[in-house]
JSON list of C-alpha atoms in Angstrom, two decimals:
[
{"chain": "T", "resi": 1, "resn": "UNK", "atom": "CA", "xyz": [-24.15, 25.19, 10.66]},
{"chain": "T", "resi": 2, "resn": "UNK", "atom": "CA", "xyz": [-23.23, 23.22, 7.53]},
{"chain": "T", "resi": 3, "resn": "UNK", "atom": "CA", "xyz": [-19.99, 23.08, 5.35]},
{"chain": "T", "resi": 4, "resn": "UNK", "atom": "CA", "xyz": [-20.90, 21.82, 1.71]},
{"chain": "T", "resi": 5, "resn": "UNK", "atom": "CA", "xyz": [-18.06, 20.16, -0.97]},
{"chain": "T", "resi": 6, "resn": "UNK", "atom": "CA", "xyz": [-18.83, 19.24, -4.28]},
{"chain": "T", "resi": 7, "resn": "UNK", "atom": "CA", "xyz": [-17.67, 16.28, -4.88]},
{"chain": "T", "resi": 8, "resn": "UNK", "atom": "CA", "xyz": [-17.06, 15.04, -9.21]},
{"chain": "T", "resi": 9, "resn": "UNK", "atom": "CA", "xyz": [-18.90, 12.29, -9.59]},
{"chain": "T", "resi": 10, "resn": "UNK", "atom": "CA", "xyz": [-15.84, 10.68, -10.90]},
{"chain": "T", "resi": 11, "resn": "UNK", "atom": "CA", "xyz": [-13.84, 10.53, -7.29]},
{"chain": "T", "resi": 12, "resn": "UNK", "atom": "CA", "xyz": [-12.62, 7.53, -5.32]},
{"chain": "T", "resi": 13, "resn": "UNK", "atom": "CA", "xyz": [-10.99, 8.64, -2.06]},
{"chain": "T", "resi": 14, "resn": "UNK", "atom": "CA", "xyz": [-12.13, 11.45, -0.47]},
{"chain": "T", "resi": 15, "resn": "UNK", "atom": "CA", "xyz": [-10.30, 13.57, 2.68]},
{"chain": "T", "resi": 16, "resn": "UNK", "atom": "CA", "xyz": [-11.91, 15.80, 4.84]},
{"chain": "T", "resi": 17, "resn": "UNK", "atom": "CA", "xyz": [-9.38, 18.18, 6.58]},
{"chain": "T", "resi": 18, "resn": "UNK", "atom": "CA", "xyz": [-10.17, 20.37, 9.68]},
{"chain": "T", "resi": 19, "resn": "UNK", "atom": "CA", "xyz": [-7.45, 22.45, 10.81]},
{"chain": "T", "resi": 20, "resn": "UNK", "atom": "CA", "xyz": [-8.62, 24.42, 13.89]},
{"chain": "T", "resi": 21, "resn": "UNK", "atom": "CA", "xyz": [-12.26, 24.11, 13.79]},
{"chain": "T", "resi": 22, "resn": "UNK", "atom": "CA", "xyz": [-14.50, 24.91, 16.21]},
{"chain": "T", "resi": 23, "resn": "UNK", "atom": "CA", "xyz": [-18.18, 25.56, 16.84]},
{"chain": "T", "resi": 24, "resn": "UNK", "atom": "CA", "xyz": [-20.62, 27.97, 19.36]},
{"chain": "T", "resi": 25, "resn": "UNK", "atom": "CA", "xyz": [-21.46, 24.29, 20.95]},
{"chain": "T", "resi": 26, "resn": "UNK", "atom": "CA", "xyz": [-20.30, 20.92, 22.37]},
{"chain": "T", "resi": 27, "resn": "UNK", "atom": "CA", "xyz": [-21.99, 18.75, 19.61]},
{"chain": "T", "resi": 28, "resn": "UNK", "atom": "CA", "xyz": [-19.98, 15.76, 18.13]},
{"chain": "T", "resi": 29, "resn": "UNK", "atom": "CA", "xyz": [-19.57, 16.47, 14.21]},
{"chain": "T", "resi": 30, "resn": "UNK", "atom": "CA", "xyz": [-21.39, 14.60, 11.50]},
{"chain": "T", "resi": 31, "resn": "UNK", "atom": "CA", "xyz": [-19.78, 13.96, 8.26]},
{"chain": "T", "resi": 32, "resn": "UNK", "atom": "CA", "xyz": [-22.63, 13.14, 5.56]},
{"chain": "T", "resi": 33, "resn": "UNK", "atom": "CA", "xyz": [-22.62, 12.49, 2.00]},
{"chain": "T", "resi": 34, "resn": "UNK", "atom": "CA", "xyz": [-25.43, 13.10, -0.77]},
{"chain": "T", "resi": 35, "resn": "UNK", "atom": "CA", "xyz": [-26.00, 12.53, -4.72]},
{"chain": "T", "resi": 36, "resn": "UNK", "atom": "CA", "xyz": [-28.10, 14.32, -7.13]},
{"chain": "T", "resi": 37, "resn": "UNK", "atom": "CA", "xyz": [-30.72, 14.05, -4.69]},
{"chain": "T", "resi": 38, "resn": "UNK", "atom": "CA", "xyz": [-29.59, 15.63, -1.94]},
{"chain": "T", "resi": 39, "resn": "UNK", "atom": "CA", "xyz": [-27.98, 14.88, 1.12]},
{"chain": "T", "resi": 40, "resn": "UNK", "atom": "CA", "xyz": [-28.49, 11.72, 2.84]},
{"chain": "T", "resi": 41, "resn": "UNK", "atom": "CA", "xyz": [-29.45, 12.16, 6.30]},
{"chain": "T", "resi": 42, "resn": "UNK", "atom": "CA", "xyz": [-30.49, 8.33, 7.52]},
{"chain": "T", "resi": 43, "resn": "UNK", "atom": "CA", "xyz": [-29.16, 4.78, 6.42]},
{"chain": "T", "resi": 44, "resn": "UNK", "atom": "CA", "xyz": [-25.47, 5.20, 7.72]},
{"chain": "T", "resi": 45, "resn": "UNK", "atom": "CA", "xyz": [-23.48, 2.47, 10.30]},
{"chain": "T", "resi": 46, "resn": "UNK", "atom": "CA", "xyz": [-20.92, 4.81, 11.75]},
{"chain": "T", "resi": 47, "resn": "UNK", "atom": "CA", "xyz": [-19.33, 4.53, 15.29]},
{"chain": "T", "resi": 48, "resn": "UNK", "atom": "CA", "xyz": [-17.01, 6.60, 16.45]},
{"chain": "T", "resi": 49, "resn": "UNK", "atom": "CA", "xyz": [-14.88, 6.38, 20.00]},
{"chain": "T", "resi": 50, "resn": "UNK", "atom": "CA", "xyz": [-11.51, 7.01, 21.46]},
{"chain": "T", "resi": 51, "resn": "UNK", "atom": "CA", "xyz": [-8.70, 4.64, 23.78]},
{"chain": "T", "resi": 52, "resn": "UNK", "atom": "CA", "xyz": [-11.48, 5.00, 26.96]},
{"chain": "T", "resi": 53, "resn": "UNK", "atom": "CA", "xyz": [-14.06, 2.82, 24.89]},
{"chain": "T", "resi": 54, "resn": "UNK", "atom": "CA", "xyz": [-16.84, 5.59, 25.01]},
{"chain": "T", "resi": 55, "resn": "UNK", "atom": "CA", "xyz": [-18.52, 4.65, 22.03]},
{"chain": "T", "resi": 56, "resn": "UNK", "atom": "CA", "xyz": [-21.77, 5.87, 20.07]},
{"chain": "T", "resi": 57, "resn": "UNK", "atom": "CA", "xyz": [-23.14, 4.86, 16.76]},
{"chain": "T", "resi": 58, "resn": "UNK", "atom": "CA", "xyz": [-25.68, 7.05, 14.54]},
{"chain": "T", "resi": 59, "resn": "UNK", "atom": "CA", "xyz": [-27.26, 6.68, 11.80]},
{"chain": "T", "resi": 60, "resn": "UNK", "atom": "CA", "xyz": [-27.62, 10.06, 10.54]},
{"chain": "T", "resi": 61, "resn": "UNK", "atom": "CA", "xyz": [-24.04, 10.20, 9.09]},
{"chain": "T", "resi": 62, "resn": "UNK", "atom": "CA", "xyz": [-20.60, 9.25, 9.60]},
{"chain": "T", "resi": 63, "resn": "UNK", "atom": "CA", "xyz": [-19.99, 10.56, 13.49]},
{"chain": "T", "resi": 64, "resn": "UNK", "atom": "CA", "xyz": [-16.52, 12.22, 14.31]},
{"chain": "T", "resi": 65, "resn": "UNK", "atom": "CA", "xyz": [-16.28, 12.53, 18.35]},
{"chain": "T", "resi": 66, "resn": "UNK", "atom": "CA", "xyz": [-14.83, 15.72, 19.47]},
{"chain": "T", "resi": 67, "resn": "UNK", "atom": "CA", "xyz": [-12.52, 14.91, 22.49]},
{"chain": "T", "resi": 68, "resn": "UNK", "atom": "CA", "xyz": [-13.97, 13.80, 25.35]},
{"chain": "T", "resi": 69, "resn": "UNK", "atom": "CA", "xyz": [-14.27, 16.57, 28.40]},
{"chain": "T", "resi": 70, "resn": "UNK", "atom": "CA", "xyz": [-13.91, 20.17, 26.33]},
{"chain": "T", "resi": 71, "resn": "UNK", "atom": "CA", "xyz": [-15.78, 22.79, 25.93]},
{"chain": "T", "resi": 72, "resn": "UNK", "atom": "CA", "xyz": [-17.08, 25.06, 23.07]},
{"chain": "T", "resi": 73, "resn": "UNK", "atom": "CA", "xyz": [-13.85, 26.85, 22.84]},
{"chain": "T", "resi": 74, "resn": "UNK", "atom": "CA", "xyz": [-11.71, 24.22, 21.94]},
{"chain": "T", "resi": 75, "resn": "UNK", "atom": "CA", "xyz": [-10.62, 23.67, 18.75]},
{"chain": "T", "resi": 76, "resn": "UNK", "atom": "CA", "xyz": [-10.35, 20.32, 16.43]},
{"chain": "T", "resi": 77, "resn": "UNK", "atom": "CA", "xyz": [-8.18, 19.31, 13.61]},
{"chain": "T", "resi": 78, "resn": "UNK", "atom": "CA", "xyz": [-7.54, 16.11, 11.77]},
{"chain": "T", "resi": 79, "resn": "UNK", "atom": "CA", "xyz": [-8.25, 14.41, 8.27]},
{"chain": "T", "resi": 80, "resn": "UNK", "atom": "CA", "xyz": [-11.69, 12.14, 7.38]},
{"chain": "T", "resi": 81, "resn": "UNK", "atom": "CA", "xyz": [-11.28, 9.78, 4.81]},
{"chain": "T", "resi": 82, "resn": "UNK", "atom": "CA", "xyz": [-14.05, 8.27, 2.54]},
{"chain": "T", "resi": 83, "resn": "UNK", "atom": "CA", "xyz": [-13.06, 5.77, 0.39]},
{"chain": "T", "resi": 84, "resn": "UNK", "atom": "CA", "xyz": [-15.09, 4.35, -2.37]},
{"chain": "T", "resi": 85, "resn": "UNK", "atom": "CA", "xyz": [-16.14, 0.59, -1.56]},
{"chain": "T", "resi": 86, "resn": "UNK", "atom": "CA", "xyz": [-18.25, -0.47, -4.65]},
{"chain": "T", "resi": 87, "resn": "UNK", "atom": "CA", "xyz": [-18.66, 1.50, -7.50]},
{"chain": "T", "resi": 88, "resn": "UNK", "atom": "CA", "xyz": [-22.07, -0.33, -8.64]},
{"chain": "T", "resi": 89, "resn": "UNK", "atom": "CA", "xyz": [-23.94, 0.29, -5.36]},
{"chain": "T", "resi": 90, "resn": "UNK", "atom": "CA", "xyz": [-22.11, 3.19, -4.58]},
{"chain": "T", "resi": 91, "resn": "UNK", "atom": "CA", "xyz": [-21.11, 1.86, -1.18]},
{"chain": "T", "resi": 92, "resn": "UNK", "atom": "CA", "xyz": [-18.05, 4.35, 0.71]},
{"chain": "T", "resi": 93, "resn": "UNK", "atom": "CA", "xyz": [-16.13, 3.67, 3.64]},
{"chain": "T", "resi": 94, "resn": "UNK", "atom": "CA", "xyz": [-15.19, 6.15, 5.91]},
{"chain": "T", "resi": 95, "resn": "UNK", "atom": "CA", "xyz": [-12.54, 6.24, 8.76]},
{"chain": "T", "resi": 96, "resn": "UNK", "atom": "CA", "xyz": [-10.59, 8.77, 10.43]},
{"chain": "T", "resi": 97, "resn": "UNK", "atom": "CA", "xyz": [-10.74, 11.26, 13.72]},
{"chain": "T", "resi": 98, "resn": "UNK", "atom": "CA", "xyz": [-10.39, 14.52, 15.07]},
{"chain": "T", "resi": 99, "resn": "UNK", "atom": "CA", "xyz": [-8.26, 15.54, 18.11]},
{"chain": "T", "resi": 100, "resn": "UNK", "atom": "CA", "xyz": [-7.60, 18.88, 20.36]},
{"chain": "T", "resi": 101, "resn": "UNK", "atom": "CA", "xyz": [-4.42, 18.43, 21.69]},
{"chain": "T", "resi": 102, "resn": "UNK", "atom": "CA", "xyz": [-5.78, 20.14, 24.74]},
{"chain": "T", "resi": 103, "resn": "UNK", "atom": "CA", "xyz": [-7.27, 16.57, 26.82]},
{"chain": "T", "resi": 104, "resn": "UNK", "atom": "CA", "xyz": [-4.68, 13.83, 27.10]},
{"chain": "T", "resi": 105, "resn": "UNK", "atom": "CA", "xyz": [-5.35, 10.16, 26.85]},
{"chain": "T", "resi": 106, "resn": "UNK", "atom": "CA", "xyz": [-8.01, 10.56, 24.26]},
{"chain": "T", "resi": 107, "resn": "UNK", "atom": "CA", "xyz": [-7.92, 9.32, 20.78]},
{"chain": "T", "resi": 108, "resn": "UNK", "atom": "CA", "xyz": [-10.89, 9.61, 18.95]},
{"chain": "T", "resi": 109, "resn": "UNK", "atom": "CA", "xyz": [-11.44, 7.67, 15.54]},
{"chain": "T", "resi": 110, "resn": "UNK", "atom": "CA", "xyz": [-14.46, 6.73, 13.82]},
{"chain": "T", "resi": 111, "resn": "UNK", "atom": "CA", "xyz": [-15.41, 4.83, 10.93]},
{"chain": "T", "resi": 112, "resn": "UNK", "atom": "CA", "xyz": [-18.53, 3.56, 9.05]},
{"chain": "T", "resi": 113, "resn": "UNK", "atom": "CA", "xyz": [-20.30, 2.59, 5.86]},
{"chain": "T", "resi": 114, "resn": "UNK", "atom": "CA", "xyz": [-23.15, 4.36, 3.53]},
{"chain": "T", "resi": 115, "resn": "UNK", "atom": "CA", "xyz": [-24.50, 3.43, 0.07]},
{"chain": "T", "resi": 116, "resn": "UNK", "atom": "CA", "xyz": [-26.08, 6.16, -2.01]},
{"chain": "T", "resi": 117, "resn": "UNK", "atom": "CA", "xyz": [-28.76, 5.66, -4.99]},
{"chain": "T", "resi": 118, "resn": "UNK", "atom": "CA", "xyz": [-26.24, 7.59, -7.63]},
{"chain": "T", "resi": 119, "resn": "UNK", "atom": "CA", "xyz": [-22.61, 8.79, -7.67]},
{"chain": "T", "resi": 120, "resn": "UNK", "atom": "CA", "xyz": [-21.48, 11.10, -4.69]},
{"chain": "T", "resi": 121, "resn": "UNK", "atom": "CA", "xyz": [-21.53, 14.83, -5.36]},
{"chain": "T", "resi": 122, "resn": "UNK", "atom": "CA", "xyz": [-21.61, 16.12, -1.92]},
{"chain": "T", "resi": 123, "resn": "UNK", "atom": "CA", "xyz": [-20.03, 15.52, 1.26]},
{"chain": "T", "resi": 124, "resn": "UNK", "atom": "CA", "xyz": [-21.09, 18.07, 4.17]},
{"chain": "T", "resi": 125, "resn": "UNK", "atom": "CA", "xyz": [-19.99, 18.33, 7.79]},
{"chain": "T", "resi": 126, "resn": "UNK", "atom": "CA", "xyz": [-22.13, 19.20, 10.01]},
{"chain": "T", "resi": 127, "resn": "UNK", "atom": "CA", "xyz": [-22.90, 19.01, 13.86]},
{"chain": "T", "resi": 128, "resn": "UNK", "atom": "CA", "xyz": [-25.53, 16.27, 15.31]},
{"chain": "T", "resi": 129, "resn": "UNK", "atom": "CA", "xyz": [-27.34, 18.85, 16.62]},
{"chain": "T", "resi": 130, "resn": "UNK", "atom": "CA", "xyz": [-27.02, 22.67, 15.25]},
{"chain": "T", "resi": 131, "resn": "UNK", "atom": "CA", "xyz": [-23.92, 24.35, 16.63]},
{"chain": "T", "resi": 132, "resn": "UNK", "atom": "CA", "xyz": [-22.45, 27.23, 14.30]},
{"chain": "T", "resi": 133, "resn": "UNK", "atom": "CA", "xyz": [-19.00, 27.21, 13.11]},
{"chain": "T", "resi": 134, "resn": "UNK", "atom": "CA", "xyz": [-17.06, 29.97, 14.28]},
{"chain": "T", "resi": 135, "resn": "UNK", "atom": "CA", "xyz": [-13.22, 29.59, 13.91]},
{"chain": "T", "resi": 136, "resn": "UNK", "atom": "CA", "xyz": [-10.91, 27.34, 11.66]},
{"chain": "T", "resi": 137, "resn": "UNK", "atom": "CA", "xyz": [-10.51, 25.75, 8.20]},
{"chain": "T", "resi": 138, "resn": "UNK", "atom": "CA", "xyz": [-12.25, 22.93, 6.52]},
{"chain": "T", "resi": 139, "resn": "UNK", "atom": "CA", "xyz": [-10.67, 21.57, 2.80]},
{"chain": "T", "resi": 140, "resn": "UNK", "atom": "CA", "xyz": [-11.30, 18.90, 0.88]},
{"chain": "T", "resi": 141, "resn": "UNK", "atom": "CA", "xyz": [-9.05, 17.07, -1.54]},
{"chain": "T", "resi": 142, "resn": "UNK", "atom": "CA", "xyz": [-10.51, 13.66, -3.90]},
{"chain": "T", "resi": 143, "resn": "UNK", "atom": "CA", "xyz": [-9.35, 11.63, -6.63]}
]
């Protein structure tokens, strides 16, 4: 239910790359972040939509909108990138999307802000609620 990155404390840019990714559900994905302490799961302004204006904002982590109208089949692939904002209050920015290639007309992108207590270690993706991965690729690549 959870892919986990560690992160060097010592990055600045961050991408998240899903090539062919799918889940056992319909859930939208959920990008979070975490230091030392953990994973942050509350404190983030993300919104995420696509060219219809269906919008949502969470604060649970950064929110990556699957395309509208598919089902649990379908796969996803695209890059997230977090991007750090202030190194003293570790603030990122994050921005990016996911597509399927399978509904037209759609073009979901997200972005959104979280600051952490200490320098990022982790970044996990996740679904907002628990669908299991079961097909595709997930990388990471910082500096």
């Amino acid at each position: 239910t959870t892919v986990d990155f560690t992160i060097p404390a010592t990055a600045r840019v961050i991408k998240l790359m899903l090539a062919k990714v799918s889940t056992n559900g319909t859930s939208n994905y959920l990008v979070q972040i975490g230091d030392p302490g953990g994973i942050e799961v509350a404190d983030y302004l993300s919104t995420a939509g696509d060219d219809t204006n269906n919008l949502a904002t969470v604060t649970a982590g950064f929110l990556i909108t699957r395309t509208m109208g598919t089902g649990a089949t379908v796969t996803f692939s695209g890059t997230i990138t977090l991007t750090m904002e202030n190194s003293t209050t570790f603030t990122w920015t994050e921005e990016g999307g996911i597509s399927s290639g399978v509904v037209t007309g759609y073009n979901p992108h997200s972005s959104g802000v979280k600051s952490l207590s200490a320098a990022l270690t982790t970044v996990r993706l996740t679904t907002v609620t628990p669908d299991t991965f079961d097909a595709g690729e997930v990388n990471v690549m910082y500096q």
